[in-house]
Short mmCIF file of C-alpha atoms and ligand atoms in Angstrom, two decimals:
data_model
loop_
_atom_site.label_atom_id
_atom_site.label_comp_id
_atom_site.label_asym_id
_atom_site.label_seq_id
_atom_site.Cartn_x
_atom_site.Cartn_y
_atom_site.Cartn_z
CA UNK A 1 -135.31 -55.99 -81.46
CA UNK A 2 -132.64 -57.24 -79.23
CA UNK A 3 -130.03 -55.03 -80.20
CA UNK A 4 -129.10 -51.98 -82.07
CA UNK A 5 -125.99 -51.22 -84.50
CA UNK A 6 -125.34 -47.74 -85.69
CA UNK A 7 -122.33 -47.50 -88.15
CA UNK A 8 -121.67 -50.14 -90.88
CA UNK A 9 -117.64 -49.72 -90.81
CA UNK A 10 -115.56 -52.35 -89.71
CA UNK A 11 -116.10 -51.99 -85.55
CA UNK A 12 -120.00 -52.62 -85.98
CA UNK A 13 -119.69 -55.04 -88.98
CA UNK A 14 -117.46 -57.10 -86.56
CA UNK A 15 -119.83 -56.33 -83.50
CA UNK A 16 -123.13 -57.69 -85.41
CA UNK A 17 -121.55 -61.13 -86.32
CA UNK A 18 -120.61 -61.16 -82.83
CA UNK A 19 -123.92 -61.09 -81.68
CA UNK A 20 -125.41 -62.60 -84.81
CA UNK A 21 -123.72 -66.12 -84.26
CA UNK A 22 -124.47 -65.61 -80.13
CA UNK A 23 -128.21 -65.93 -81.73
CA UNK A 24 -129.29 -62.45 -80.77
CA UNK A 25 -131.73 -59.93 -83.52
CA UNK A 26 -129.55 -57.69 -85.22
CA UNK A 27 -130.57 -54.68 -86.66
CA UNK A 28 -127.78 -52.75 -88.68
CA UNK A 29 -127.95 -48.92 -89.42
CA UNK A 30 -125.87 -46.54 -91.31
CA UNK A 31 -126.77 -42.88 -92.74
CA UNK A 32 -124.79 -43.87 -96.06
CA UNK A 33 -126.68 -46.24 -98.82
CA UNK A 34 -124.26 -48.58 -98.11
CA UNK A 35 -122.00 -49.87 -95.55
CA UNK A 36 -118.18 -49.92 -95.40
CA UNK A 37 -117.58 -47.40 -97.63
CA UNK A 38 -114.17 -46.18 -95.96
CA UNK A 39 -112.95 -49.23 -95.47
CA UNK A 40 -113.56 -50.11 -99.65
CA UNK A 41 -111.59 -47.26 -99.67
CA UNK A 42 -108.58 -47.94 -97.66
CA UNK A 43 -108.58 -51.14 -99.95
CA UNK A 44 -107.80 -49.05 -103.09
CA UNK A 45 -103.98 -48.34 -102.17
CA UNK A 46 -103.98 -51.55 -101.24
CA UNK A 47 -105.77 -53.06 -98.03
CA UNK A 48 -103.71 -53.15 -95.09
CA UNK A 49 -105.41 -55.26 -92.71
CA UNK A 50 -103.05 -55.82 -90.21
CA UNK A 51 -98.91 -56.07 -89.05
CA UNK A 52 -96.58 -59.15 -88.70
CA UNK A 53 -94.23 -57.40 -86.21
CA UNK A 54 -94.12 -59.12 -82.77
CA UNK A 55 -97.06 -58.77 -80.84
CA UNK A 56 -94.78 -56.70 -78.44
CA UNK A 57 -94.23 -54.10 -80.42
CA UNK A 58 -97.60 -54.31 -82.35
CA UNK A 59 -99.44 -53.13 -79.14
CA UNK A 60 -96.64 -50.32 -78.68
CA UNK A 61 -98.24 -48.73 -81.66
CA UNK A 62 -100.89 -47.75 -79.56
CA UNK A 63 -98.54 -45.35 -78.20
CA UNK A 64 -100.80 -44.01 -74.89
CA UNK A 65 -103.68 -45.84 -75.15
CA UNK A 66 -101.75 -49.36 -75.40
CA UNK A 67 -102.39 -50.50 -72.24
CA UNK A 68 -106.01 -49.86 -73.03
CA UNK A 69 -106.27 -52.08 -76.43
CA UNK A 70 -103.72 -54.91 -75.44
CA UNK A 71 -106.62 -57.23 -73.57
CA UNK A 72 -109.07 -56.51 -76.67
CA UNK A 73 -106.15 -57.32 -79.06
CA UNK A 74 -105.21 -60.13 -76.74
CA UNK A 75 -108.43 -61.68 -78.13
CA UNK A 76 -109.16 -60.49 -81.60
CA UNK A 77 -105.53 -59.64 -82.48
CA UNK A 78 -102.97 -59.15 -86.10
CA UNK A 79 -103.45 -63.57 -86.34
CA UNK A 80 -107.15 -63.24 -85.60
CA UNK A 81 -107.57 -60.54 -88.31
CA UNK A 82 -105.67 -62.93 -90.64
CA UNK A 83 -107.52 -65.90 -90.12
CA UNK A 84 -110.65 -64.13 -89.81
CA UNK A 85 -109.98 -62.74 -93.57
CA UNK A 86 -109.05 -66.39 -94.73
CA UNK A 87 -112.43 -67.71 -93.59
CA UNK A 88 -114.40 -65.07 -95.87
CA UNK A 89 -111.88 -66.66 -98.47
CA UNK A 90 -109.01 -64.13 -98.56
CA UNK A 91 -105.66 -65.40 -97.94
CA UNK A 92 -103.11 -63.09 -96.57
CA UNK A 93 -99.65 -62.22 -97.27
CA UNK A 94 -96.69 -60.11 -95.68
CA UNK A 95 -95.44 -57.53 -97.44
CA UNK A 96 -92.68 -54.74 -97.11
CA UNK A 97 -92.06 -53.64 -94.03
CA UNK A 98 -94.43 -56.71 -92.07
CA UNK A 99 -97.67 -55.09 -93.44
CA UNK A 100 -100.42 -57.57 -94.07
CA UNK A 101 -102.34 -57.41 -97.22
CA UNK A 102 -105.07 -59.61 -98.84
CA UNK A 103 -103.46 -61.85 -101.86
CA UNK A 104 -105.23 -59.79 -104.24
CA UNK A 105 -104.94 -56.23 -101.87
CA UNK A 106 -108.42 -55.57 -102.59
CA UNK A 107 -111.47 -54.68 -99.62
CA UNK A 108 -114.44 -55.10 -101.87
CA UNK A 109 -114.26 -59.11 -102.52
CA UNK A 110 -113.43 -58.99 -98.35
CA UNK A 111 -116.67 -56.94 -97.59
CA UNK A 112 -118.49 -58.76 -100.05
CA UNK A 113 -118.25 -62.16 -98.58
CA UNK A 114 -118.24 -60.46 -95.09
CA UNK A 115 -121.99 -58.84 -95.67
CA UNK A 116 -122.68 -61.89 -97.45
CA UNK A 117 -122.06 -64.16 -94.46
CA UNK A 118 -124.15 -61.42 -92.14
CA UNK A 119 -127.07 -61.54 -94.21
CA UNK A 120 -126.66 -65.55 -94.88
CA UNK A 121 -125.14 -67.18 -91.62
CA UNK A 122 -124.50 -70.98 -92.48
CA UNK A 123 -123.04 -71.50 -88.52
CA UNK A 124 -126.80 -71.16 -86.86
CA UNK A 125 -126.23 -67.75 -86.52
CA UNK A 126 -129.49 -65.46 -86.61
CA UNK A 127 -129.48 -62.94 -89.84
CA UNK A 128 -128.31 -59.40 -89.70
CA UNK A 129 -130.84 -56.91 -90.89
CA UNK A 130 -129.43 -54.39 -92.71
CA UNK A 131 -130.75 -50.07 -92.95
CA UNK A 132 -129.49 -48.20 -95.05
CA UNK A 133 -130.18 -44.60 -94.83
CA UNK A 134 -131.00 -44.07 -91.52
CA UNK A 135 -129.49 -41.34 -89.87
CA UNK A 136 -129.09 -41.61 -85.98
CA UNK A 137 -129.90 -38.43 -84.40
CA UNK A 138 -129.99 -39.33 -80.93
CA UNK A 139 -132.55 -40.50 -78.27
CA UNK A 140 -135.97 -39.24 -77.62
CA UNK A 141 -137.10 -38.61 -74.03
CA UNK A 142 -138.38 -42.06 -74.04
CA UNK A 143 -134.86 -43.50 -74.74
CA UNK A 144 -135.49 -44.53 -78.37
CA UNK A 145 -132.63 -43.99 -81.06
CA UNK A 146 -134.46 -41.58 -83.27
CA UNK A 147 -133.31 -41.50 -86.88
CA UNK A 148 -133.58 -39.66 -89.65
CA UNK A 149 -134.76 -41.60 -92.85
CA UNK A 150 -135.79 -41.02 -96.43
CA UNK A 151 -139.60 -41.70 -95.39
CA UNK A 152 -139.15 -39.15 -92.00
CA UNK A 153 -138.11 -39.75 -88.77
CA UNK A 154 -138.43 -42.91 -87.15
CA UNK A 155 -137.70 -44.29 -83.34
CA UNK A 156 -136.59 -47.38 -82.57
CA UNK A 157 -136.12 -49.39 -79.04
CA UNK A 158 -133.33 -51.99 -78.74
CA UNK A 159 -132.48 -53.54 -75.70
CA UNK A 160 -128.78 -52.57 -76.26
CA UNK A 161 -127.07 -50.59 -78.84
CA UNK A 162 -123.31 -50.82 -80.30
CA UNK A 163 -122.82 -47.09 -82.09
CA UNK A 164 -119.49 -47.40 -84.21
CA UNK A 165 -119.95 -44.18 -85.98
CA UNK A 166 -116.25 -43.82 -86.73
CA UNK A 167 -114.17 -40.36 -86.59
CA UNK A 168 -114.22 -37.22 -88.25
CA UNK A 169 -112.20 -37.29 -91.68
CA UNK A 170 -113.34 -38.35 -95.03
CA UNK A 171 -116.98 -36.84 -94.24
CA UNK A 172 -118.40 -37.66 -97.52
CA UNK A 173 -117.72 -41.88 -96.86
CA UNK A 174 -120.55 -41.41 -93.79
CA UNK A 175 -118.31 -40.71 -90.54
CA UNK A 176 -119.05 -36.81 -89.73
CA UNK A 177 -118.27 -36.55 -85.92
CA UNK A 178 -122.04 -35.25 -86.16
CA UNK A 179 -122.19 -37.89 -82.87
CA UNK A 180 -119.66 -36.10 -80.44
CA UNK A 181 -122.88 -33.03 -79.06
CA UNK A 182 -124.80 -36.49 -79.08
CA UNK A 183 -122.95 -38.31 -76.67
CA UNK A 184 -121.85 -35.19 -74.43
CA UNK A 185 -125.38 -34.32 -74.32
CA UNK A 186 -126.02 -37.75 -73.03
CA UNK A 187 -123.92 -37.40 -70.50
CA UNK A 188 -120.80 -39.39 -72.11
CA UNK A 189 -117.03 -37.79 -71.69
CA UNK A 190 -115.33 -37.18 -75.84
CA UNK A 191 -112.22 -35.63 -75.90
CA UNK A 192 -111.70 -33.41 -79.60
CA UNK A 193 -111.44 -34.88 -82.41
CA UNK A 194 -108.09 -34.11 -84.13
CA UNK A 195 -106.68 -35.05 -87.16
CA UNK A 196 -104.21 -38.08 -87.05
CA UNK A 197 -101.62 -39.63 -89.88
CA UNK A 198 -102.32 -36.14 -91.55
CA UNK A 199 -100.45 -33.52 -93.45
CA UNK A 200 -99.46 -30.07 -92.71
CA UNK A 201 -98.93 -26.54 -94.03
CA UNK A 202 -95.22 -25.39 -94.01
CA UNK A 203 -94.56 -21.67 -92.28
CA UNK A 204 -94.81 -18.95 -95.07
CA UNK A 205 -96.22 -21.57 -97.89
CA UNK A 206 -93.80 -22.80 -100.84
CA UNK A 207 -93.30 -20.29 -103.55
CA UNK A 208 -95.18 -20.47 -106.44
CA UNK A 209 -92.64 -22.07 -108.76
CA UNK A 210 -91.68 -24.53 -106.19
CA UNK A 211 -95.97 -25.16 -106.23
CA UNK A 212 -96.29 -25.44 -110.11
CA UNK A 213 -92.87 -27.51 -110.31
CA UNK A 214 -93.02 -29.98 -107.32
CA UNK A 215 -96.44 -29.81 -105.89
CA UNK A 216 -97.66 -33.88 -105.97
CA UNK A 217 -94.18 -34.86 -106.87
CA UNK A 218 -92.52 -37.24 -103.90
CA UNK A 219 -89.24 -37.14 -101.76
CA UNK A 220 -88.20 -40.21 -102.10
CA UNK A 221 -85.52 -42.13 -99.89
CA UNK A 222 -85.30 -38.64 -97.60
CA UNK A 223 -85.00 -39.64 -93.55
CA UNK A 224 -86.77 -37.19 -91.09
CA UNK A 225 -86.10 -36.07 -87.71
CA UNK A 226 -88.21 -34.54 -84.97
CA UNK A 227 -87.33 -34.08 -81.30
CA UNK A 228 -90.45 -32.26 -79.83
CA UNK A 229 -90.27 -30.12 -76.69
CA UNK A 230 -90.87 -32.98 -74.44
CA UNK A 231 -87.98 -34.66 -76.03
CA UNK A 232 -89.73 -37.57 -77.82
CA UNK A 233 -87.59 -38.50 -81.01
CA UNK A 234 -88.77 -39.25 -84.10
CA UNK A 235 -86.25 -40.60 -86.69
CA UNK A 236 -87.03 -42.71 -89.75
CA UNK A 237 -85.91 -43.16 -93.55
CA UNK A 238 -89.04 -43.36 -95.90
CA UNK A 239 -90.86 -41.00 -98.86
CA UNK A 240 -93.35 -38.28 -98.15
CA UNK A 241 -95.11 -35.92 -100.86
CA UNK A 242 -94.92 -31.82 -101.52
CA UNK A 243 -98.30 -30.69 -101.23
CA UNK A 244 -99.85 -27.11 -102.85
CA UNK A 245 -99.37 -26.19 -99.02
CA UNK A 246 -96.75 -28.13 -97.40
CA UNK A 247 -96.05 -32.05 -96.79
CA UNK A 248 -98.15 -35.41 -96.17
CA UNK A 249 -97.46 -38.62 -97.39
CA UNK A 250 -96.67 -41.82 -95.25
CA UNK A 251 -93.13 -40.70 -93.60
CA UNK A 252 -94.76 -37.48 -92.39
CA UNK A 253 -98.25 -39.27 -91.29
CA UNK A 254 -95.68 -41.67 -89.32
CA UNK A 255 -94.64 -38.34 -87.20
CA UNK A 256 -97.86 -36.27 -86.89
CA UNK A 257 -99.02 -37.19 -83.49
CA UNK A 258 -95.49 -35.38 -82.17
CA UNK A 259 -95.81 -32.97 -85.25
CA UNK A 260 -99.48 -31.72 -84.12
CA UNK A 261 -99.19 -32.10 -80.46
CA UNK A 262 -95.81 -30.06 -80.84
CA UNK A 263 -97.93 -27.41 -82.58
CA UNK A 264 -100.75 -27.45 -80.16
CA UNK A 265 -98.15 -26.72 -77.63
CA UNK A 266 -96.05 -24.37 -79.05
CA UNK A 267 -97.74 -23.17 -82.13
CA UNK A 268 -95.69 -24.78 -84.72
CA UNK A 269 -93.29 -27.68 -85.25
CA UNK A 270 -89.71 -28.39 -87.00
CA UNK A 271 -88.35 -31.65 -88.23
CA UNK A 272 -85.17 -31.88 -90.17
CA UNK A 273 -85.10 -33.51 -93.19
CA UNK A 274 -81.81 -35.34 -94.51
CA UNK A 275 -82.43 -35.43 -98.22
CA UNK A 276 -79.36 -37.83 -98.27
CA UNK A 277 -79.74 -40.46 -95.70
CA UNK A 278 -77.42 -43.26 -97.20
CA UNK A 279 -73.92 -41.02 -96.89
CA UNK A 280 -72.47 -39.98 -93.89
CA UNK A 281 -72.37 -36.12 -92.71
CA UNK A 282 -68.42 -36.31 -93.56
CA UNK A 283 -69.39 -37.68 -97.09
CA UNK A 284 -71.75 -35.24 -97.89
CA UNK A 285 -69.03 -32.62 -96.74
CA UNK A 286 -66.50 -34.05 -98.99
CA UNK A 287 -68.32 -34.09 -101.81
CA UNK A 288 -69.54 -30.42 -100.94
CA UNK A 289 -66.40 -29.25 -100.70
CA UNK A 290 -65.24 -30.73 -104.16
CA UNK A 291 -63.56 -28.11 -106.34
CA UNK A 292 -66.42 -26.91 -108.83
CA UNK A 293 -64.54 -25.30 -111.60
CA UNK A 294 -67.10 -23.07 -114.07
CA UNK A 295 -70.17 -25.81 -113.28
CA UNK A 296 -73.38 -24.50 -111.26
CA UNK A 297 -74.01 -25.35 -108.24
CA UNK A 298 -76.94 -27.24 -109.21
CA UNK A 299 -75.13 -29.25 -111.27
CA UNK A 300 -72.36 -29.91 -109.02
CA UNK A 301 -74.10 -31.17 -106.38
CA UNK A 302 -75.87 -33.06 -109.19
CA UNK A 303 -73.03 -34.97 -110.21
CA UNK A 304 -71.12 -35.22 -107.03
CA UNK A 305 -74.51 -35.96 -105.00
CA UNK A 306 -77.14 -37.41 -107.44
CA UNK A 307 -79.28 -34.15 -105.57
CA UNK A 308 -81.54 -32.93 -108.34
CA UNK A 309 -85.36 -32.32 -108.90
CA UNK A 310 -87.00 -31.66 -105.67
CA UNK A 311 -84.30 -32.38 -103.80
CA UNK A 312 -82.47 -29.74 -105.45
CA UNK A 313 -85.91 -27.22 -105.35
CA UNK A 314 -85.91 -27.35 -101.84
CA UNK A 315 -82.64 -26.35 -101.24
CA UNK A 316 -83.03 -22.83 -103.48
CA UNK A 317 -86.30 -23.24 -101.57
CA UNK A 318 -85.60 -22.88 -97.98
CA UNK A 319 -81.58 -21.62 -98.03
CA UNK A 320 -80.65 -18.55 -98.54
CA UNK A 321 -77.60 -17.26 -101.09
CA UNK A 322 -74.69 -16.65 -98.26
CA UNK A 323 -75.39 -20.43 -97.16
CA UNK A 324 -75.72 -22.08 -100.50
CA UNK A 325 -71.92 -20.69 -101.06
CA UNK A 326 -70.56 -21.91 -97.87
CA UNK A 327 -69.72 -25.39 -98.52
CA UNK A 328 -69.84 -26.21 -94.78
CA UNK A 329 -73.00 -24.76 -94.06
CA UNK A 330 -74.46 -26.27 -96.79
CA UNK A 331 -73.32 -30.28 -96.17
CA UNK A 332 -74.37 -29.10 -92.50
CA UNK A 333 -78.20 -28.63 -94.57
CA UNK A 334 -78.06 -30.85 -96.70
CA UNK A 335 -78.30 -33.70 -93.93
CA UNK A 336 -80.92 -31.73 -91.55
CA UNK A 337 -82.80 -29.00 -93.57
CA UNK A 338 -85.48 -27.64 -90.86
CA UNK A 339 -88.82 -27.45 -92.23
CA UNK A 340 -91.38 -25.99 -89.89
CA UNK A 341 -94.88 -26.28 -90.06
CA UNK A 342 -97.26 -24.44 -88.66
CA UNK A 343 -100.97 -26.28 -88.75
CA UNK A 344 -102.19 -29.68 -89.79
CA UNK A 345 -104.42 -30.00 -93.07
CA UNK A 346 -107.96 -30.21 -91.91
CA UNK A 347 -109.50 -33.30 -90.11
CA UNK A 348 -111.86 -34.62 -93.20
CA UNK A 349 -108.23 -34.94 -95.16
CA UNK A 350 -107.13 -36.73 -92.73
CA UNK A 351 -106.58 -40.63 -92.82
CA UNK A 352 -107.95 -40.83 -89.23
CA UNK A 353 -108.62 -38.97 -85.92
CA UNK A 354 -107.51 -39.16 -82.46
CA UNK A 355 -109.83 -37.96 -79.34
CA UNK A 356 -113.40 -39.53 -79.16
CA UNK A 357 -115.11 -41.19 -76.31
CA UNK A 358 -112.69 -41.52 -73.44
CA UNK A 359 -111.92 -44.61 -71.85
CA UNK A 360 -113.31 -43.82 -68.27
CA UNK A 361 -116.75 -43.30 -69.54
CA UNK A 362 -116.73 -46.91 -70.60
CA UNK A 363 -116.33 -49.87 -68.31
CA UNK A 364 -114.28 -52.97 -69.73
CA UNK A 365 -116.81 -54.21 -72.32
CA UNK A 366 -117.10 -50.73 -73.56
CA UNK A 367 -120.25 -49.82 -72.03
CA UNK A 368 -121.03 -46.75 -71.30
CA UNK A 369 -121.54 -46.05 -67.56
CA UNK A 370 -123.16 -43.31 -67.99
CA UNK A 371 -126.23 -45.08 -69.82
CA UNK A 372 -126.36 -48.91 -69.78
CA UNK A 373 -127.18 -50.95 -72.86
CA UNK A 374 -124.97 -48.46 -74.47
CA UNK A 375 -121.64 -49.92 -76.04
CA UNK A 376 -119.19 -48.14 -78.53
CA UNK A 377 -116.28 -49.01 -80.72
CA UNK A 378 -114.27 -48.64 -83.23
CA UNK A 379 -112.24 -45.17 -84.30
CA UNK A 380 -114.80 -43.14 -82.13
CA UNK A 381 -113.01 -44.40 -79.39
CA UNK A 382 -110.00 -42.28 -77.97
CA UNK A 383 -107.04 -43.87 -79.57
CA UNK A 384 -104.79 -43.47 -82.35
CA UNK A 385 -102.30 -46.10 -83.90
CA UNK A 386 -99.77 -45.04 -87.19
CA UNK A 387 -100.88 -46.38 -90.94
CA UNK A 388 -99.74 -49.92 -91.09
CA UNK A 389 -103.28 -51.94 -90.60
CA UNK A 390 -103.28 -50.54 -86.71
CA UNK A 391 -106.44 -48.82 -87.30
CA UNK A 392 -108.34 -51.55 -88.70
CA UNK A 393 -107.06 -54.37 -86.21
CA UNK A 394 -107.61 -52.10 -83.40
CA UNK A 395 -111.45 -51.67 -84.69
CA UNK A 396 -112.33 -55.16 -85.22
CA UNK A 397 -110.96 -55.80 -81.85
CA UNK A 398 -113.00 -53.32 -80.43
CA UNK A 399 -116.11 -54.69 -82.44
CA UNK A 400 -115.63 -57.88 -80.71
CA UNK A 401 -115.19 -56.29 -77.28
CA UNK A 402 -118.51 -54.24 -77.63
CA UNK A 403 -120.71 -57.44 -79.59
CA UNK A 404 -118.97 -59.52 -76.56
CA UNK A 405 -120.08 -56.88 -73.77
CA UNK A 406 -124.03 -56.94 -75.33
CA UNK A 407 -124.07 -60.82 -75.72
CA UNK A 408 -122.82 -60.77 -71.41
CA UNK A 409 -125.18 -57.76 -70.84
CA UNK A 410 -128.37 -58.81 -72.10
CA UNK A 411 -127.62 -62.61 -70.92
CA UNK A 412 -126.63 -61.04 -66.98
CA UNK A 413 -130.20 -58.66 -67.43
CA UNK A 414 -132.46 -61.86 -68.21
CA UNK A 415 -130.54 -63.95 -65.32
CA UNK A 416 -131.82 -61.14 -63.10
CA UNK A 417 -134.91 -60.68 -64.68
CA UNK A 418 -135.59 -64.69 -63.77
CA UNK A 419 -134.30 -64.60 -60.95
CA UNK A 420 -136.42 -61.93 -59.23
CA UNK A 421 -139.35 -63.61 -60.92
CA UNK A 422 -138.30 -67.15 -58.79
CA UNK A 423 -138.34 -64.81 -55.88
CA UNK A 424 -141.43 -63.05 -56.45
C1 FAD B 1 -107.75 -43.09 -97.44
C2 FAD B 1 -107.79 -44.05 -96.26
C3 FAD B 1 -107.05 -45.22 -96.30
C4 FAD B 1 -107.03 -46.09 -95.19
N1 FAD B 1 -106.28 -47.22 -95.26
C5 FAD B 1 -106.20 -48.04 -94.19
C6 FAD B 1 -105.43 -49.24 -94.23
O1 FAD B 1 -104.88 -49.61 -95.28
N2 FAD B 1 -105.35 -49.98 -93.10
C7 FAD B 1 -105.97 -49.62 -91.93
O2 FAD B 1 -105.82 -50.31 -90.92
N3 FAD B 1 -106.78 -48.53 -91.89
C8 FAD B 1 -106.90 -47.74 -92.98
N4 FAD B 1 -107.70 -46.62 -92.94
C9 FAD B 1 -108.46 -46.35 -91.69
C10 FAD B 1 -109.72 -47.24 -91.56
O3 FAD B 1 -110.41 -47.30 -92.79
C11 FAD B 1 -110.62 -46.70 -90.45
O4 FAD B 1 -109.87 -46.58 -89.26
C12 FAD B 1 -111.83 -47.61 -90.21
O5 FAD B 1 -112.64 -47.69 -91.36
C13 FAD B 1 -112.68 -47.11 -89.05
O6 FAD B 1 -113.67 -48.04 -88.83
P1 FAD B 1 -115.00 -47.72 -87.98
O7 FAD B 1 -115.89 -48.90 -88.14
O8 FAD B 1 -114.63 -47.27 -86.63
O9 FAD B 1 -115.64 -46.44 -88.70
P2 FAD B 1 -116.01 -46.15 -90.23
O10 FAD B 1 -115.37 -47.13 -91.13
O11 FAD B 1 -115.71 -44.71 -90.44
O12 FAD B 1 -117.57 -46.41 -90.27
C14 FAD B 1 -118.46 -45.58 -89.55
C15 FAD B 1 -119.85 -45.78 -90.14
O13 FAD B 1 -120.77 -45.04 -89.33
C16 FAD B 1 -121.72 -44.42 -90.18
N5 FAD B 1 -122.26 -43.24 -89.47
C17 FAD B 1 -121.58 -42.19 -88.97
N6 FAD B 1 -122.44 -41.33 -88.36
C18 FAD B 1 -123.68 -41.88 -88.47
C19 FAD B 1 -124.98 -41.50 -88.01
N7 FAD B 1 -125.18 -40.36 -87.32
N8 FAD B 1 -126.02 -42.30 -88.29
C20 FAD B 1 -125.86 -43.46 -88.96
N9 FAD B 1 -124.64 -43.88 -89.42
C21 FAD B 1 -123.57 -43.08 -89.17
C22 FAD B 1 -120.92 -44.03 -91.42
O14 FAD B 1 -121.76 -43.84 -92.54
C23 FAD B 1 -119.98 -45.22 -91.56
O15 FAD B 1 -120.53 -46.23 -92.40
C24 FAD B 1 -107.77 -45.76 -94.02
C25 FAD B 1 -108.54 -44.60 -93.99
C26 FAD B 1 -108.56 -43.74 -95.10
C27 FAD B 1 -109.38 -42.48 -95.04
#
């Protein structure tokens, strides 16, 4: 066969067409009995494909490893991932906040049509043949990928291989990590994996009434605010969720690259959290301050400040007697109440990971240089991008980069192979 794909998510989906419709033999593996089975699931929230923001600012999301991805989302960028989801016949919209969704916000019709096409190319492209099952161990001494299959173990030679064998979280959809002694045994730099747009566990746990009460239920319209040691600020308005342990949710995933590298550093990690973000600190003091008569506090600030339910629990949660009677000290809290955290969940909960292969042991078309013919992409790669459709743009981008860098590899090895034959 001509070439080799290990991992049916996105990044090697995209990769095989590449070199489907560039007429080379595709063969298609994946341990899983069927392909794409995290990216069905990122379609069940609702798929978010890609991001309308300015291209600018999209690549910024890259954070470190921008510089890296803008010349593979140059090509295959957030209008590329639009109009390549139009062609397998679904349209695109904007929605809040600039994030792209399918018209009906579904993956399943998307991968449907997409496998559909692979197996059935109408545009003289050459058929994708698809494995299911097999379970790439590594290479025999010979060079062959040697998988693991239902029927025993079985070695293959391809004249190039794309692996896209994804990161570490969500283990049970197919991508283990399982590949990371693979690679470093062949030779090929990954840095950890660690979890990325992930929760955490709060220092000392929440107490058990604030668990059975408010564990699951969300903060909504809170704002957050980290400044890490490093002084990198995070501030943003949004919703997150209590947890059995601590916090996740999409305003905390937003912050947990500084939240975990602020832990790895120091051991744990504060942000403040303004549970109400639409009234000034003054306000807040004002209404504080209010004379209370014979009502609770609780329902004081329930009336004055619409705080109640969660809002409210975390307050008796995290301040102590003294402060809750000190109207000052209080407003002071009630716009930046420090919650510190002191690990992040485990990398299977995670939505993604950061670490993977690093770029210097791949040249531009993400070959590795330490074994030729040997091409990656997708979230093994060492980058990490916020929810918000990065991930997915960033690993169809690098699918085209990698089915790109075979199609010019295999092409530049037969120019040499006929031209030393001329000059033989
Ligand atoms: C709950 C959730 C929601 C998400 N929502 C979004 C979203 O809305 N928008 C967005 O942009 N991103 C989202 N993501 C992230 C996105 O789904 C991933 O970044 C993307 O699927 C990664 O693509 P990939 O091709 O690199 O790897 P994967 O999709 O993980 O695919 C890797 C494939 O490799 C196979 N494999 C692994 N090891 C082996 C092996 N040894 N042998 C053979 N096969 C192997 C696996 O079975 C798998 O099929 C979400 C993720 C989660 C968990």
């Amino acid at each position: 066969m001509d070439v080799a794909v290990v991992g049916g998510g996105p990044a090697g989906l995209m990769a095989a067409e590449v070199m489907s419709r560039a007429g080379l033999v595709v063969h298609l593996f994946d341990a899983m009995p069927s392909v794409g089975r995290k990216f069905l699931l990122a379609g069940k929230g609702g798929m978010n494909l890609t991001h309308a923001e300015s291209f600018g600012a999209f690549v910024g999301r890259y954070g470190a490893e921008a510089e890296r991805l803008r010349p593979l989302l140059e090509v295959f960028g957030p209008q590329a991932v639009r109009g390549w989801a139009a062609g397998l016949g679904s349209d695109t919209f904007v929605g809040s906040s600039q994030r792209v969704f399918p018209t009906d916000m579904k993956a399943a019709p998307l991968l449907r049509a997409w496998l559909h096409r692979l197996r059935h190319p109408s545009d003289g492209g050459v058929p994708v043949s698809f494995h299911m099952r097999h379970r790439w161990k590594g290479w025999d001494a010979g060079g062959r990928l040697h998988f693991e299959t239902l029927q025993g173990g079985l070695r293959v030679h391809a004249r190039a291989t794309v692996l896209a064998l994804g990161g570490a979280s969500w283990a049970r959809l197919g991508s283990d990590g399982a590949w990371v002694h693979q690679l470093q045994t062949a030779g090929i730099d990954v840095a950890p994996l660690r979890p990325s747009n992930c929760g955490f566990d709060v220092v000392n746990g929440w107490s058990p009434y604030f668990v059975e009460r408010f564990a699951g239920q969300p903060f909504k319209s809170v704002a957050i605010h980290v400044v890490d040691a490093a002084g990198h600020v995070f501030l943003r308005k949004g919703e997150f969720v209590a947890t059995a342990t601590g916090v996740e949710g999409s305003l905390i995933y937003a912050a947990s690259s500084l939240l975990r590298d602020e832990i790895e550093r120091t051991g744990r990690a504060t942000f403040e959290l303004d549970l109400l973000p639409d009234r000034s600190a003054d306000q807040v003091l004002a209404q504080v301050s209010h004379p209370r008569g014979s009502r609770s506090l609780s329902s004081h600030l329930k009336s004055r400040l619409a705080l109640e339910g969660i809002k409210m629990a975390i307050v008796n949660e995290r301040v102590d007697k003294a402060t809750l009677h000190d109207p000052a000290r209080l407003a002071v809290l009630l716009k930046a109440l420090p919650i510190t955290l002191v690990r992040p969940r485990p990398i299977d909960e995670a939505i993604s990971s950061a670490g993977g292969v690093v770029w210097s042991a791949l040249d531009d078309s993400l070959m590795a240089r330490a074994r030729p013919g040997l091409f990656c992409a997708g979230e093994m790669l060492d980058w990490e991008a916020p929810t918000g459709g990065y991930l997915l743009t960033a690993c169809l981008a690098s699918g085209v980069r990698a089915g790109k860098g075979v199609v010019a590899h295999l092409r530049a090895a037969i120019q040499s192979t006929s031209a030393s034959r001329i000059s033989e």
